[in-house]
Amino acid sequence: MSLDKLRMAEHSQHGVSVIVPTLQRGDFLADCLRDLAAQTHERLEVVIVDQSDSVPPQVAEALKLLGDRASHYRVNFRGLPSARNFGWQFAKHERLIFVDDDVRIPPDFVTRHLDALSTPGVGIVAGGFDEPKRGHDAGPNTGRFFRHTCDPHRGFAATGRFEVDHAQGCNFATFKSVLQRVG
């Protein structure tokens, strides 16, 4: 059995809730939802926390691809932290993945997050990204604050395992039980 098939079999018993906050970005959200519908991980729930004024047709079509695996909440508040907190409280599964509405993700995205999250002692896993206008954000201090200025440094282009002080934006995975302990 190939390593990929072995990983998928190992994680297949775990349900995962993917939380997607969004605000007025229908084109991006539709692409993200289509990518989530194509995930190889089968026990998947997608929780969309929609702060938009309306649901564009392309989002309605993408939601159809997810069928009963999607919960679409239209809310009347604004703010990414509030949307994330709202979303995980309605999630069905213990394992949570938070994604921004403008990410494009490969079909094994959920499986890869589960791989990293299954490492003993790990409670939160952040995924990497590069923004075109910022270029590569490499450096040895992933998720750190510069000591003298307190400016955050993402450093997500760095590779390896790091303890971090913060995770700005992007995608990350954790457990409900971790969030319940913090909140």
PDB file of C-alpha atoms in Angstrom:
ATOM      1  CA  MET A   1       0.000   0.000   0.000  1.00  0.00           C
ATOM      2  CA  SER A   2       1.376   3.424  -0.911  1.00  0.00           C
ATOM      3  CA  LEU A   3       2.257   5.932   1.801  1.00  0.00           C
ATOM      4  CA  ASP A   4      -0.525   8.290   0.650  1.00  0.00           C
ATOM      5  CA  LYS A   5      -3.160   5.531   0.814  1.00  0.00           C
ATOM      6  CA  LEU A   6      -1.876   4.477   4.229  1.00  0.00           C
ATOM      7  CA  ARG A   7      -2.157   8.084   5.517  1.00  0.00           C
ATOM      8  CA  MET A   8      -5.679   8.423   4.124  1.00  0.00           C
ATOM      9  CA  ALA A   9      -6.760   5.133   5.735  1.00  0.00           C
ATOM     10  CA  GLU A  10      -5.230   6.156   9.071  1.00  0.00           C
ATOM     11  CA  HIS A  11      -7.107   9.480   9.142  1.00  0.00           C
ATOM     12  CA  SER A  12     -10.332   8.344   7.484  1.00  0.00           C
ATOM     13  CA  GLN A  13     -12.041   7.566  10.786  1.00  0.00           C
ATOM     14  CA  HIS A  14     -11.594  11.166  11.956  1.00  0.00           C
ATOM     15  CA  GLY A  15     -14.231  13.713  11.051  1.00  0.00           C
ATOM     16  CA  VAL A  16     -12.971  17.197  10.260  1.00  0.00           C
ATOM     17  CA  SER A  17     -14.828  20.503  10.313  1.00  0.00           C
ATOM     18  CA  VAL A  18     -13.429  23.191   8.010  1.00  0.00           C
ATOM     19  CA  ILE A  19     -14.407  26.726   9.066  1.00  0.00           C
ATOM     20  CA  VAL A  20     -14.492  29.336   6.273  1.00  0.00           C
ATOM     21  CA  PRO A  21     -15.259  32.938   7.298  1.00  0.00           C
ATOM     22  CA  THR A  22     -16.137  35.233   4.398  1.00  0.00           C
ATOM     23  CA  LEU A  23     -17.118  38.827   3.698  1.00  0.00           C
ATOM     24  CA  GLN A  24     -18.103  40.110   0.244  1.00  0.00           C
ATOM     25  CA  ARG A  25     -15.686  37.872  -1.709  1.00  0.00           C
ATOM     26  CA  GLY A  26     -17.966  35.563  -3.692  1.00  0.00           C
ATOM     27  CA  ASP A  27     -15.540  34.741  -6.503  1.00  0.00           C
ATOM     28  CA  PHE A  28     -12.805  33.726  -4.068  1.00  0.00           C
ATOM     29  CA  LEU A  29     -15.215  31.806  -1.838  1.00  0.00           C
ATOM     30  CA  ALA A  30     -16.674  29.856  -4.771  1.00  0.00           C
ATOM     31  CA  ASP A  31     -13.181  28.664  -5.777  1.00  0.00           C
ATOM     32  CA  CYS A  32     -12.375  27.706  -2.185  1.00  0.00           C
ATOM     33  CA  LEU A  33     -15.640  25.748  -1.828  1.00  0.00           C
ATOM     34  CA  ARG A  34     -15.027  23.891  -5.106  1.00  0.00           C
ATOM     35  CA  ASP A  35     -11.576  22.916  -3.799  1.00  0.00           C
ATOM     36  CA  LEU A  36     -13.098  21.714  -0.519  1.00  0.00           C
ATOM     37  CA  ALA A  37     -15.666  19.633  -2.431  1.00  0.00           C
ATOM     38  CA  ALA A  38     -12.749  17.871  -4.167  1.00  0.00           C
ATOM     39  CA  GLN A  39     -10.961  16.836  -0.945  1.00  0.00           C
ATOM     40  CA  THR A  40      -9.868  13.207  -0.721  1.00  0.00           C
ATOM     41  CA  HIS A  41     -10.799  13.100   2.973  1.00  0.00           C
ATOM     42  CA  GLU A  42     -14.361  11.809   3.149  1.00  0.00           C
ATOM     43  CA  ARG A  43     -15.534  12.666   6.676  1.00  0.00           C
ATOM     44  CA  LEU A  44     -15.624  16.375   6.015  1.00  0.00           C
ATOM     45  CA  GLU A  45     -17.945  19.136   7.144  1.00  0.00           C
ATOM     46  CA  VAL A  46     -17.604  22.695   5.803  1.00  0.00           C
ATOM     47  CA  VAL A  47     -18.917  25.525   8.000  1.00  0.00           C
ATOM     48  CA  ILE A  48     -19.217  28.801   6.097  1.00  0.00           C
ATOM     49  CA  VAL A  49     -19.660  31.908   8.258  1.00  0.00           C
ATOM     50  CA  ASP A  50     -20.910  34.450   5.737  1.00  0.00           C
ATOM     51  CA  GLN A  51     -20.856  38.120   6.715  1.00  0.00           C
ATOM     52  CA  SER A  52     -21.751  39.232   3.161  1.00  0.00           C
ATOM     53  CA  ASP A  53     -24.794  41.229   2.144  1.00  0.00           C
ATOM     54  CA  SER A  54     -26.004  38.525  -0.263  1.00  0.00           C
ATOM     55  CA  VAL A  55     -25.094  35.117  -1.663  1.00  0.00           C
ATOM     56  CA  PRO A  56     -23.709  35.409  -5.206  1.00  0.00           C
ATOM     57  CA  PRO A  57     -24.857  32.772  -7.743  1.00  0.00           C
ATOM     58  CA  GLN A  58     -21.357  31.259  -8.048  1.00  0.00           C
ATOM     59  CA  VAL A  59     -21.318  30.604  -4.271  1.00  0.00           C
ATOM     60  CA  ALA A  60     -24.795  29.008  -4.398  1.00  0.00           C
ATOM     61  CA  GLU A  61     -23.553  26.695  -7.185  1.00  0.00           C
ATOM     62  CA  ALA A  62     -20.389  25.775  -5.275  1.00  0.00           C
ATOM     63  CA  LEU A  63     -22.462  25.014  -2.165  1.00  0.00           C
ATOM     64  CA  LYS A  64     -24.439  22.465  -4.204  1.00  0.00           C
ATOM     65  CA  LEU A  65     -21.207  20.530  -4.810  1.00  0.00           C
ATOM     66  CA  LEU A  66     -20.800  20.105  -1.044  1.00  0.00           C
ATOM     67  CA  GLY A  67     -24.438  19.146  -0.484  1.00  0.00           C
ATOM     68  CA  ASP A  68     -25.200  18.150   3.096  1.00  0.00           C
ATOM     69  CA  ARG A  69     -21.511  18.400   4.019  1.00  0.00           C
ATOM     70  CA  ALA A  70     -21.888  22.216   4.143  1.00  0.00           C
ATOM     71  CA  SER A  71     -23.517  24.463   6.725  1.00  0.00           C
ATOM     72  CA  HIS A  72     -23.905  28.029   5.499  1.00  0.00           C
ATOM     73  CA  TYR A  73     -24.527  30.573   8.260  1.00  0.00           C
ATOM     74  CA  ARG A  74     -25.459  34.113   7.253  1.00  0.00           C
ATOM     75  CA  VAL A  75     -24.553  36.362  10.189  1.00  0.00           C
ATOM     76  CA  ASN A  76     -25.067  40.046  10.933  1.00  0.00           C
ATOM     77  CA  PHE A  77     -21.744  40.758  12.649  1.00  0.00           C
ATOM     78  CA  ARG A  78     -18.353  41.597  11.146  1.00  0.00           C
ATOM     79  CA  GLY A  79     -14.855  40.466  11.987  1.00  0.00           C
ATOM     80  CA  LEU A  80     -12.589  37.495  11.320  1.00  0.00           C
ATOM     81  CA  PRO A  81     -12.055  36.479  14.982  1.00  0.00           C
ATOM     82  CA  SER A  82     -15.808  36.627  15.657  1.00  0.00           C
ATOM     83  CA  ALA A  83     -16.551  34.562  12.553  1.00  0.00           C
ATOM     84  CA  ARG A  84     -13.958  31.931  13.489  1.00  0.00           C
ATOM     85  CA  ASN A  85     -15.305  31.715  17.049  1.00  0.00           C
ATOM     86  CA  PHE A  86     -18.860  31.415  15.771  1.00  0.00           C
ATOM     87  CA  GLY A  87     -17.874  28.712  13.279  1.00  0.00           C
ATOM     88  CA  TRP A  88     -16.046  26.334  15.578  1.00  0.00           C
ATOM     89  CA  GLN A  89     -18.849  26.426  18.125  1.00  0.00           C
ATOM     90  CA  PHE A  90     -21.218  25.014  15.464  1.00  0.00           C
ATOM     91  CA  ALA A  91     -18.710  22.458  14.157  1.00  0.00           C
ATOM     92  CA  LYS A  92     -19.624  18.780  14.530  1.00  0.00           C
ATOM     93  CA  HIS A  93     -16.114  17.382  14.761  1.00  0.00           C
ATOM     94  CA  GLU A  94     -13.262  17.614  17.274  1.00  0.00           C
ATOM     95  CA  ARG A  95     -10.687  18.310  14.556  1.00  0.00           C
ATOM     96  CA  LEU A  96     -10.963  21.796  13.082  1.00  0.00           C
ATOM     97  CA  ILE A  97      -9.306  23.472  10.122  1.00  0.00           C
ATOM     98  CA  PHE A  98      -9.688  27.213   9.598  1.00  0.00           C
ATOM     99  CA  VAL A  99      -9.168  28.567   6.080  1.00  0.00           C
ATOM    100  CA  ASP A 100      -9.426  32.006   4.575  1.00  0.00           C
ATOM    101  CA  ASP A 101     -12.022  32.372   1.828  1.00  0.00           C
ATOM    102  CA  ASP A 102      -9.400  33.224  -0.811  1.00  0.00           C
ATOM    103  CA  VAL A 103      -7.196  30.133  -0.582  1.00  0.00           C
ATOM    104  CA  ARG A 104      -6.828  27.549  -3.317  1.00  0.00           C
ATOM    105  CA  ILE A 105      -6.105  24.165  -1.841  1.00  0.00           C
ATOM    106  CA  PRO A 106      -5.004  20.799  -3.243  1.00  0.00           C
ATOM    107  CA  PRO A 107      -7.166  17.664  -2.837  1.00  0.00           C
ATOM    108  CA  ASP A 108      -4.975  16.290  -0.016  1.00  0.00           C
ATOM    109  CA  PHE A 109      -5.083  19.519   2.036  1.00  0.00           C
ATOM    110  CA  VAL A 110      -7.182  18.040   4.872  1.00  0.00           C
ATOM    111  CA  THR A 111      -5.098  14.850   5.020  1.00  0.00           C
ATOM    112  CA  ARG A 112      -1.883  16.862   5.275  1.00  0.00           C
ATOM    113  CA  HIS A 113      -3.272  18.944   8.124  1.00  0.00           C
ATOM    114  CA  LEU A 114      -4.345  15.757   9.911  1.00  0.00           C
ATOM    115  CA  ASP A 115      -0.835  14.330   9.437  1.00  0.00           C
ATOM    116  CA  ALA A 116       0.729  17.343  11.128  1.00  0.00           C
ATOM    117  CA  LEU A 117      -1.945  17.522  13.821  1.00  0.00           C
ATOM    118  CA  SER A 118      -1.440  13.854  14.745  1.00  0.00           C
ATOM    119  CA  THR A 119       2.123  14.522  15.936  1.00  0.00           C
ATOM    120  CA  PRO A 120       2.285  13.904  19.712  1.00  0.00           C
ATOM    121  CA  GLY A 121       2.289  17.147  21.703  1.00  0.00           C
ATOM    122  CA  VAL A 122       0.982  19.290  18.831  1.00  0.00           C
ATOM    123  CA  GLY A 123      -2.171  21.296  19.479  1.00  0.00           C
ATOM    124  CA  ILE A 124      -2.215  23.751  16.575  1.00  0.00           C
ATOM    125  CA  VAL A 125      -0.715  23.531  13.081  1.00  0.00           C
ATOM    126  CA  ALA A 126      -0.380  26.556  10.773  1.00  0.00           C
ATOM    127  CA  GLY A 127      -0.068  26.186   7.013  1.00  0.00           C
ATOM    128  CA  GLY A 128       2.213  28.261   4.873  1.00  0.00           C
ATOM    129  CA  PHE A 129       1.480  30.800   2.192  1.00  0.00           C
ATOM    130  CA  ASP A 130       3.195  33.511   0.226  1.00  0.00           C
ATOM    131  CA  GLU A 131       1.483  36.716  -0.782  1.00  0.00           C
ATOM    132  CA  PRO A 132       2.408  37.955  -4.272  1.00  0.00           C
ATOM    133  CA  LYS A 133       2.964  41.524  -3.113  1.00  0.00           C
ATOM    134  CA  ARG A 134       5.173  40.457  -0.185  1.00  0.00           C
ATOM    135  CA  GLY A 135       7.159  37.747  -1.920  1.00  0.00           C
ATOM    136  CA  HIS A 136       8.660  34.948   0.096  1.00  0.00           C
ATOM    137  CA  ASP A 137       8.500  35.581   3.794  1.00  0.00           C
ATOM    138  CA  ALA A 138      11.365  33.298   4.735  1.00  0.00           C
ATOM    139  CA  GLY A 139      13.445  33.592   7.810  1.00  0.00           C
ATOM    140  CA  PRO A 140      14.396  31.723  10.938  1.00  0.00           C
ATOM    141  CA  ASN A 141      11.723  33.327  13.144  1.00  0.00           C
ATOM    142  CA  THR A 142       8.456  31.802  11.987  1.00  0.00           C
ATOM    143  CA  GLY A 143       5.505  33.317  13.827  1.00  0.00           C
ATOM    144  CA  ARG A 144       7.628  35.524  16.065  1.00  0.00           C
ATOM    145  CA  PHE A 145       7.532  39.113  17.216  1.00  0.00           C
ATOM    146  CA  PHE A 146      10.652  41.205  16.681  1.00  0.00           C
ATOM    147  CA  ARG A 147      11.920  41.842  20.174  1.00  0.00           C
ATOM    148  CA  HIS A 148      12.607  45.588  20.067  1.00  0.00           C
ATOM    149  CA  THR A 149       9.748  46.742  17.846  1.00  0.00           C
ATOM    150  CA  CYS A 150       7.088  44.107  18.664  1.00  0.00           C
ATOM    151  CA  ASP A 151       6.376  43.837  14.932  1.00  0.00           C
ATOM    152  CA  PRO A 152       5.065  40.433  13.854  1.00  0.00           C
ATOM    153  CA  HIS A 153       7.039  38.310  11.412  1.00  0.00           C
ATOM    154  CA  ARG A 154       5.110  35.576   9.618  1.00  0.00           C
ATOM    155  CA  GLY A 155       8.025  33.606   8.213  1.00  0.00           C
ATOM    156  CA  PHE A 156       5.715  30.951   6.777  1.00  0.00           C
ATOM    157  CA  ALA A 157       8.035  30.241   3.876  1.00  0.00           C
ATOM    158  CA  ALA A 158      10.505  28.717   6.348  1.00  0.00           C
ATOM    159  CA  THR A 159      10.470  24.951   6.651  1.00  0.00           C
ATOM    160  CA  GLY A 160      10.678  22.864   9.784  1.00  0.00           C
ATOM    161  CA  ARG A 161       8.902  22.643  13.109  1.00  0.00           C
ATOM    162  CA  PHE A 162       8.779  25.786  15.236  1.00  0.00           C
ATOM    163  CA  GLU A 163       7.169  27.112  18.368  1.00  0.00           C
ATOM    164  CA  VAL A 164       5.348  30.289  17.423  1.00  0.00           C
ATOM    165  CA  ASP A 165       4.046  33.361  19.219  1.00  0.00           C
ATOM    166  CA  HIS A 166       1.275  34.117  16.706  1.00  0.00           C
ATOM    167  CA  ALA A 167      -0.280  32.911  13.450  1.00  0.00           C
ATOM    168  CA  GLN A 168      -1.591  35.695  11.277  1.00  0.00           C
ATOM    169  CA  GLY A 169      -4.309  34.901   8.742  1.00  0.00           C
ATOM    170  CA  CYS A 170      -3.698  31.828   6.605  1.00  0.00           C
ATOM    171  CA  ASN A 171      -4.950  28.367   7.413  1.00  0.00           C
ATOM    172  CA  PHE A 172      -4.491  26.410  10.583  1.00  0.00           C
ATOM    173  CA  ALA A 173      -5.738  23.260  12.262  1.00  0.00           C
ATOM    174  CA  THR A 174      -6.467  22.519  15.893  1.00  0.00           C
ATOM    175  CA  PHE A 175      -8.800  20.620  18.199  1.00  0.00           C
ATOM    176  CA  LYS A 176     -12.012  21.896  19.767  1.00  0.00           C
ATOM    177  CA  SER A 177     -10.623  20.851  23.143  1.00  0.00           C
ATOM    178  CA  VAL A 178      -7.642  23.212  22.676  1.00  0.00           C
ATOM    179  CA  LEU A 179      -9.947  26.137  21.937  1.00  0.00           C
ATOM    180  CA  GLN A 180     -12.200  25.273  24.876  1.00  0.00           C
ATOM    181  CA  ARG A 181      -9.209  25.390  27.220  1.00  0.00           C
ATOM    182  CA  VAL A 182      -8.157  28.804  25.913  1.00  0.00           C
ATOM    183  CA  GLY A 183     -11.632  30.389  25.842  1.00  0.00           C
TER     184      GLY A 183
END
